[in-house]
Coordinates of C-alpha atoms in Angstrom, one line a residue:
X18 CA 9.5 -15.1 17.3
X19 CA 13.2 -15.3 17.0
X20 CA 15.6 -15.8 20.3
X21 CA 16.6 -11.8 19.3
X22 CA 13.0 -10.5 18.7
X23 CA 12.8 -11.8 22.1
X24 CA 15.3 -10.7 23.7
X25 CA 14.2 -7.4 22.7
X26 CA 11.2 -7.3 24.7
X27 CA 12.1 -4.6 27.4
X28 CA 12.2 -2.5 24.3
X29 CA 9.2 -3.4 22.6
X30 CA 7.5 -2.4 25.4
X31 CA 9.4 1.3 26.4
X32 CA 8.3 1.5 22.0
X33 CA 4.7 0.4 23.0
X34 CA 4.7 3.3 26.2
X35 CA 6.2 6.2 24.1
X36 CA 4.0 5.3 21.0
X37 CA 0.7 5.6 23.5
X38 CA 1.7 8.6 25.2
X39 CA 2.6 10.4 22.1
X40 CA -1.1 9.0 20.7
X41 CA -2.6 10.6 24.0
X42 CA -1.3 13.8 23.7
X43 CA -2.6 14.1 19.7
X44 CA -5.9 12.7 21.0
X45 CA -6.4 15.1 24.3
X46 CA -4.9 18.3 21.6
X47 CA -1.9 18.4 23.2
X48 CA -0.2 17.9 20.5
X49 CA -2.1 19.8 17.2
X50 CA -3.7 18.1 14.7
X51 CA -4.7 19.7 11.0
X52 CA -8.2 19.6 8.9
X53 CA -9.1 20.3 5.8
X54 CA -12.0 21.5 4.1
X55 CA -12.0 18.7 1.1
X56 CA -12.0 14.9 1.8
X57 CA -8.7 13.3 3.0
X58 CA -8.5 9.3 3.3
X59 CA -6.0 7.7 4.7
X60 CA -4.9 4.2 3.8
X61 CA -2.2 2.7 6.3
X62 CA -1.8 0.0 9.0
X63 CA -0.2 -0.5 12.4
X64 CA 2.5 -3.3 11.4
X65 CA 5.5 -2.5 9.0
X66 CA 4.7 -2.9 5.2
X67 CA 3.5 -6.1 3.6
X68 CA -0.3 -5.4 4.0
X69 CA -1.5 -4.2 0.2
X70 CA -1.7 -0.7 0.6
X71 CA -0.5 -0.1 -3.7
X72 CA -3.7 -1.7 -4.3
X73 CA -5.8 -0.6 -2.3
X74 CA -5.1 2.9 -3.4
X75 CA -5.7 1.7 -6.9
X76 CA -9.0 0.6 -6.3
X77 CA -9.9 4.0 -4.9
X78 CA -8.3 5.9 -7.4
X79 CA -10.4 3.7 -9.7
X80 CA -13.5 4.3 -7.7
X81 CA -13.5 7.9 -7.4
X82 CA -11.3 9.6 -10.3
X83 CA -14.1 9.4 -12.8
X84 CA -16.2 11.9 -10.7
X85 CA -13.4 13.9 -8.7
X86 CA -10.0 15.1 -9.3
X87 CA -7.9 13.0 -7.3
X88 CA -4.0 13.3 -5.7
X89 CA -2.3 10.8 -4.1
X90 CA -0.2 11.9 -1.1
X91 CA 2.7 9.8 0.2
X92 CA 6.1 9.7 2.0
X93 CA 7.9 8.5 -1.2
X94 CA 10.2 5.7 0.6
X95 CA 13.9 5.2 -0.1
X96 CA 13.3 8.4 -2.8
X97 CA 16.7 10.0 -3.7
X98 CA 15.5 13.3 -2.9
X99 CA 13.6 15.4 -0.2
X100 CA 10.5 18.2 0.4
X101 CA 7.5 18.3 -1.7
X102 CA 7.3 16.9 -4.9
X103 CA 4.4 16.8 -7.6
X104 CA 4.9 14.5 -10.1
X105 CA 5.8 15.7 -13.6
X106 CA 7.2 14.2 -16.9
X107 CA 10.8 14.7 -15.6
X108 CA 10.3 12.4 -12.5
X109 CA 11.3 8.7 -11.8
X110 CA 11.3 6.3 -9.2
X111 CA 14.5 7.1 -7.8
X112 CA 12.8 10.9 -7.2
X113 CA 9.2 10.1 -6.0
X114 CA 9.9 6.6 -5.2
X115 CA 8.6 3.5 -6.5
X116 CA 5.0 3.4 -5.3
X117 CA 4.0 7.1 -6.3
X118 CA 5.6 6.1 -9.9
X119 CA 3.8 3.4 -10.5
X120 CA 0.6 5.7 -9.4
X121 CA 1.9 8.3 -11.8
X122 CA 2.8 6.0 -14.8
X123 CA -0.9 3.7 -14.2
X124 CA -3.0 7.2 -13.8
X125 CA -2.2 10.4 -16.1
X126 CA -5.2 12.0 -15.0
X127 CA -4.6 12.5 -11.5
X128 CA -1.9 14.0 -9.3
X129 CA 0.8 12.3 -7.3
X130 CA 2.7 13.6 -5.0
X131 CA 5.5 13.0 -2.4
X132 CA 6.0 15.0 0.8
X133 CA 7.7 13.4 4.2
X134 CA 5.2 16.1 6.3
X135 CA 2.2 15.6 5.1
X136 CA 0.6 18.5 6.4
X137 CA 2.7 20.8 4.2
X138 CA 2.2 18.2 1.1
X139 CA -1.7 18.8 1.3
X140 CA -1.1 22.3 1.6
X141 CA 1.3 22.5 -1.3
X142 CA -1.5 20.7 -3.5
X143 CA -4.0 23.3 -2.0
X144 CA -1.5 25.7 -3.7
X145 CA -1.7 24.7 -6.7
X146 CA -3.5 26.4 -10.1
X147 CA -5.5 22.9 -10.4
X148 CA -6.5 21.9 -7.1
X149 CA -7.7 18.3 -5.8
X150 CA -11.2 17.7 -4.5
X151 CA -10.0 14.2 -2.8
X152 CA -6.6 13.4 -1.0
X153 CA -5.6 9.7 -0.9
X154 CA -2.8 9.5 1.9
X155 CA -0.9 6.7 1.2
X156 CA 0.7 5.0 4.7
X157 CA 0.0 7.6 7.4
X158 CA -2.1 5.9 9.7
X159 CA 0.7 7.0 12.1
X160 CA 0.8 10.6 11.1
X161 CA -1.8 12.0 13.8
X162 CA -0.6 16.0 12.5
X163 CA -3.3 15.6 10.1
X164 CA -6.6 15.1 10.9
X165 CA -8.0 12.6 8.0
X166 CA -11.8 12.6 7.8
X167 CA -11.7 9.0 6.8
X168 CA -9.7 6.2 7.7
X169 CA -8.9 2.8 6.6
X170 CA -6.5 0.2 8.3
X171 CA -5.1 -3.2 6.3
X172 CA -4.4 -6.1 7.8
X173 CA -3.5 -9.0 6.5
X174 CA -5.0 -12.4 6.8
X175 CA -1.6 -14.3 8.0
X176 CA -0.5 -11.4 10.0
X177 CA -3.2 -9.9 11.8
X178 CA -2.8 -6.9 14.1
X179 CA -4.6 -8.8 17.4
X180 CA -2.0 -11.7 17.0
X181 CA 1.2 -9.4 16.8
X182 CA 2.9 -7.0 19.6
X183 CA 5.2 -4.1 19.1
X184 CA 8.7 -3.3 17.1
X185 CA 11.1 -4.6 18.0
X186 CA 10.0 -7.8 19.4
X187 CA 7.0 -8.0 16.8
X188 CA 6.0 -5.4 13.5
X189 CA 3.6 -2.9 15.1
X190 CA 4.5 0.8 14.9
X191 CA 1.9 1.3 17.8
X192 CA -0.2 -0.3 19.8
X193 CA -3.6 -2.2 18.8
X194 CA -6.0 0.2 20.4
X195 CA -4.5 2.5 17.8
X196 CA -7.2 0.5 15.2
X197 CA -9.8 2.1 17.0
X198 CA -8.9 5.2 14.8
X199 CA -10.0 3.4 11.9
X200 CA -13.4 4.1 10.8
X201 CA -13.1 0.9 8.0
X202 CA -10.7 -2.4 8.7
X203 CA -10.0 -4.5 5.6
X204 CA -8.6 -7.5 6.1
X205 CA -5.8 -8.4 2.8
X206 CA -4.6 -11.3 1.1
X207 CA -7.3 -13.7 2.2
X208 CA -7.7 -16.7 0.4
X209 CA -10.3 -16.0 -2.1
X210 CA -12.7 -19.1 -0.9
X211 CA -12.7 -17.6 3.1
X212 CA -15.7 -18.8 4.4
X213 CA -18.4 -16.7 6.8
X214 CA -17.5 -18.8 9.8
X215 CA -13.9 -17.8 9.9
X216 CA -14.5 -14.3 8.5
X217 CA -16.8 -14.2 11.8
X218 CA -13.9 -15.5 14.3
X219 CA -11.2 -13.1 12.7
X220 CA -14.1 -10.5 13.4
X221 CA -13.8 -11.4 17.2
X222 CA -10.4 -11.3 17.3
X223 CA -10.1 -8.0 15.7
X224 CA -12.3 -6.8 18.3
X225 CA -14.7 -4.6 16.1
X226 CA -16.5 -1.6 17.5
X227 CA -19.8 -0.8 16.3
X228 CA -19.2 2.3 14.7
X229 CA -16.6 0.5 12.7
X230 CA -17.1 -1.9 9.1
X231 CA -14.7 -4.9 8.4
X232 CA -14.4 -6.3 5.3
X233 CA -12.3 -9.3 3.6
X234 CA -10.4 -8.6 0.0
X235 CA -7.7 -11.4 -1.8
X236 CA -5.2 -10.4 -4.5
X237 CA -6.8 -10.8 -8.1
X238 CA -4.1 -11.6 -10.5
X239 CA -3.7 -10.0 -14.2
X240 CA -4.3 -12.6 -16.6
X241 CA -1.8 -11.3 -18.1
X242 CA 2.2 -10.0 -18.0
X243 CA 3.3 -7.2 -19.5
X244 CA 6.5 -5.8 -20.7
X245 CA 7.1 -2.3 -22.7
X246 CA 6.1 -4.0 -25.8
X247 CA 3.9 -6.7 -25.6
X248 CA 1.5 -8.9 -23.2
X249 CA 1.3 -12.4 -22.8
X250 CA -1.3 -14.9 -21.2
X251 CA 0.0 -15.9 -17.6
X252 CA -1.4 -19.5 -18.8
X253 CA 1.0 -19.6 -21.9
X254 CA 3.9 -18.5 -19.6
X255 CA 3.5 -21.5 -16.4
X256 CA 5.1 -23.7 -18.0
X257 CA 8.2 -21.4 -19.6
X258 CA 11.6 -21.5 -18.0
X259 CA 11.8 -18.0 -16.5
X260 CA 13.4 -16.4 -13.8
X261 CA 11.5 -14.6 -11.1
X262 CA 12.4 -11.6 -8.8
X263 CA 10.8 -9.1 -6.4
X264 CA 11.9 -6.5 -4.2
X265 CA 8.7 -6.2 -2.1
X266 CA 7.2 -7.3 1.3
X267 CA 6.4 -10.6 1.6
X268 CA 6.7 -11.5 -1.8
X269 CA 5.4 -15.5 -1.5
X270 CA 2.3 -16.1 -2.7
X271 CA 4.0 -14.0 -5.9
X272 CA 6.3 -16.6 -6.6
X273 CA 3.6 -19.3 -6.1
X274 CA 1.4 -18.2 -8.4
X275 CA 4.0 -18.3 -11.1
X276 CA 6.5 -20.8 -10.2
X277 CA 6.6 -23.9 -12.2
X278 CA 8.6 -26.9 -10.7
X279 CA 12.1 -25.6 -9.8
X280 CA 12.4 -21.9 -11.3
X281 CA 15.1 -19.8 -9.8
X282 CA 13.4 -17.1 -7.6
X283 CA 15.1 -13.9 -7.1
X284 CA 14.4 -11.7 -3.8
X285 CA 15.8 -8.0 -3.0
X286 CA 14.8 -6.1 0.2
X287 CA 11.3 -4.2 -0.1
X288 CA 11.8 -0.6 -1.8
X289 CA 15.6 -1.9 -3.2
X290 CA 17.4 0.4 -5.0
X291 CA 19.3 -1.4 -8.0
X292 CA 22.4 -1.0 -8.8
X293 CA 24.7 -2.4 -11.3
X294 CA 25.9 -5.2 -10.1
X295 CA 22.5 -6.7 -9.4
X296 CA 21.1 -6.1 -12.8
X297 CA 24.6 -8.0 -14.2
X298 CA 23.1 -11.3 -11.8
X299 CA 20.2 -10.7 -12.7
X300 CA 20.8 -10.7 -16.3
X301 CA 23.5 -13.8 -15.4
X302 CA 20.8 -16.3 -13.4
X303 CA 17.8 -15.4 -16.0
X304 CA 20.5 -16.5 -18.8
X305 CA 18.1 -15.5 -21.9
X306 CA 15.0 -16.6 -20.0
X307 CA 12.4 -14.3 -19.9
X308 CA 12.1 -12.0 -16.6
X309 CA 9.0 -11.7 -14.5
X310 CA 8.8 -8.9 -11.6
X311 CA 6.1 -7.2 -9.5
X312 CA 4.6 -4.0 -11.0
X313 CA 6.4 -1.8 -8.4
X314 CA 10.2 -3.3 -9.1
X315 CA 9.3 -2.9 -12.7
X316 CA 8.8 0.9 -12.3
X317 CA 12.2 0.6 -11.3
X318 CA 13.7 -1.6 -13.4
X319 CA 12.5 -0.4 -16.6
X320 CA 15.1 0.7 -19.0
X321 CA 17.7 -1.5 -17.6
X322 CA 17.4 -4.5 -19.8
X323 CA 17.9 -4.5 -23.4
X324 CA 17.9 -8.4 -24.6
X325 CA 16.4 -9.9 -21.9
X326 CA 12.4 -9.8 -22.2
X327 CA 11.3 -8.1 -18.4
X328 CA 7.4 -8.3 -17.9
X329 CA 5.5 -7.8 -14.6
X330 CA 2.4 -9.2 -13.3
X331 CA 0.0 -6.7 -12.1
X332 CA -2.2 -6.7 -9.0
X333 CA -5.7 -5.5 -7.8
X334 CA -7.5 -5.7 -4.7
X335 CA -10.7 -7.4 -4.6
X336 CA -13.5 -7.7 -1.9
X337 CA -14.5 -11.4 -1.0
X338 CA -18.0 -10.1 -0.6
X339 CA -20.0 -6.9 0.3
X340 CA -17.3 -4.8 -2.0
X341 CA -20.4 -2.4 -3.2
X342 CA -21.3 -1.6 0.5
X343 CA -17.8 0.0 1.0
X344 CA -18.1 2.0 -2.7
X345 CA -21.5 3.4 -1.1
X346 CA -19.8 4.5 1.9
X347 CA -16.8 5.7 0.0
X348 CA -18.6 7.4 -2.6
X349 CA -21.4 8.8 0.8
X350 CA -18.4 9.9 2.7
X351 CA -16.7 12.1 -0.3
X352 CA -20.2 12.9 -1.6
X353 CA -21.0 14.4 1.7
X354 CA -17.7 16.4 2.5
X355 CA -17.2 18.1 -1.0
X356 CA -20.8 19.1 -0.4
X357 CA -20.2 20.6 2.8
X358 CA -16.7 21.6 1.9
X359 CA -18.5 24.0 -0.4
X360 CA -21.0 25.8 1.8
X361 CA -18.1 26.8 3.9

């Protein structure tokens, strides 16, 4: 914790006060909360980005949108433009934003959409001629106006909830107890090996109720990288002079899984808009080597190159173990709702 972050504390703790009371008030109905009568998940955390909520949406849209027709529902952060948005041919990632692209570009057969209030978003795709049967809300945790009927909060393995404190001092947007809310706790980027024993003390530090399931899930990387064009074996690359950029959260272990030896690495603030002058350095430091990026800056730097080869590595989320118990309960939970959604 820096001297500032520190220094802050006063703060963190009038944050931490207002965040609770404004919690109470949703959970005493004081403050109105929304339902719907189709099944709405929400994927989110309590600290500030970094966590792996992309793919973990992925790997639900993958799960259910072979039975159901699914939309994804999120804020659209750092989008140029405001109100609800469903995604459509004419759309970039300057309009819906990065994250919702990506969705819309990996997925044709479901529907994406952007909307700050996301009370009115689910409404707006309730409006619609083709009309969802599951709602994937992408980073509301916090958004208590809508009343999800099932929830599920990241955390990540270096950065766990029970070992952080409230903005500004730490990266919580509320306090722990807000992950009793939760009804499923994953915890991310663990290291693929993570044995029971530690699994079992992270459990106790989490504090998990009984009512609630934790599991464990690492990043699985692509074999391979991909560009407009063509796709080539992350083995063949290692040991190629490349350069290597993201704009994303936490973008380490990234770099570490491509680096070789010395290789520039390029970083831009999560969500970064690019403009013109950083596509001319990064054109200047990659210096005909071939570009690697993250699946989400590629969405937005697609189009921007024309001699310099840009490929990006994609991601998925995979459980450490027990991954077909939380498909049952996903599949149980949805399974149940659309059925009852239907007799009423």
């Amino acid at each position: 914790m820096n001297l500032l972050r520190k220094i802050l504390f006063p703060f963190a703790i009038i944050y931490g006060v207002i965040t609770s009371l404004r919690n109470f008030l949703y959970d005493t109905g004081v403050f109105k909360s929304y339902s719907f009568d189709l099944p709405v998940i929400v994927v989110g955390n309590l600290s500030v980005g970094g966590t792996g909520k992309t793919p973990q949406i992925e790997y639900l849209i993958r799960l259910l949108s072979e039975k159901y027709k699914i939309a994804t529902l999120s804020r659209g952060y750092k989008r140029k433009s405001k109100g609800f948005i469903l995604a459509d041919a004419n759309v970039n990632a300057s309009i819906i934003g990065d994250e919702p692209f990506q969705f819309y570009s990996k997925f044709p057969n479901i529907q994406v959409a952007v909307d700050a209030n996301r009370k009115n978003g689910i409404e707006q795709l309730l409006s619609q001629t083709s009309k969802p049967e599951v709602i994937l809300l992408d980073d509301a945790f916090q958004h208590r106006k809508v009343k999800a009927g099932f929830y599920i909060l990241l955390t990540s393995y270096n950065e766990l909830y029970s070992d952080d404190f409230q903005l500004p001092t730490g990266n919580l947007r509320e306090n722990r107890n807000g992950a009793k809310r939760a009804n499923v706790i994953i915890v991310t980027k663990c290291p693929s090996d993570l044995s029971n024993e530690e699994q079992l003390k992270i459990r106790k530090k989490l504090a998990i109720l009984e009512n609630q399931k934790l599991y464990f899930t690492t990043i699985a990387y692509d074999e391979f990288v991909y560009s407009e064009n063509e796709k080539r074996k992350v083995s063949e690359i290692q040991n190629v002079d490349k350069l290597l950029l993201a704009g994303i959260a936490k973008p380490q272990s990234f770099f570490a899984h491509l680096q070789n030896n010395n290789e520039e690495c390029l970083t831009f603030p999560d969500h970064h808009h690019f403009t013109d002058k950083d596509i001319l350095e990064i054109k200047n430091k990659a210096n005909n080597k071939i570009i690697i990026t993250t699946e989400k800056d590629y969405v937005r730097l697609k189009g921007s190159f024309s001699k310099e080869p840009l490929f990006y590595l994609p991601i998925q989320s995979k459980f450490i173990s027990e991954g077909e118990n939380f498909d049952k309960i996903i599949n149980n939970y949805v399974e149940f709702s659309s059925r009852n959604s239907k007799l009423y």
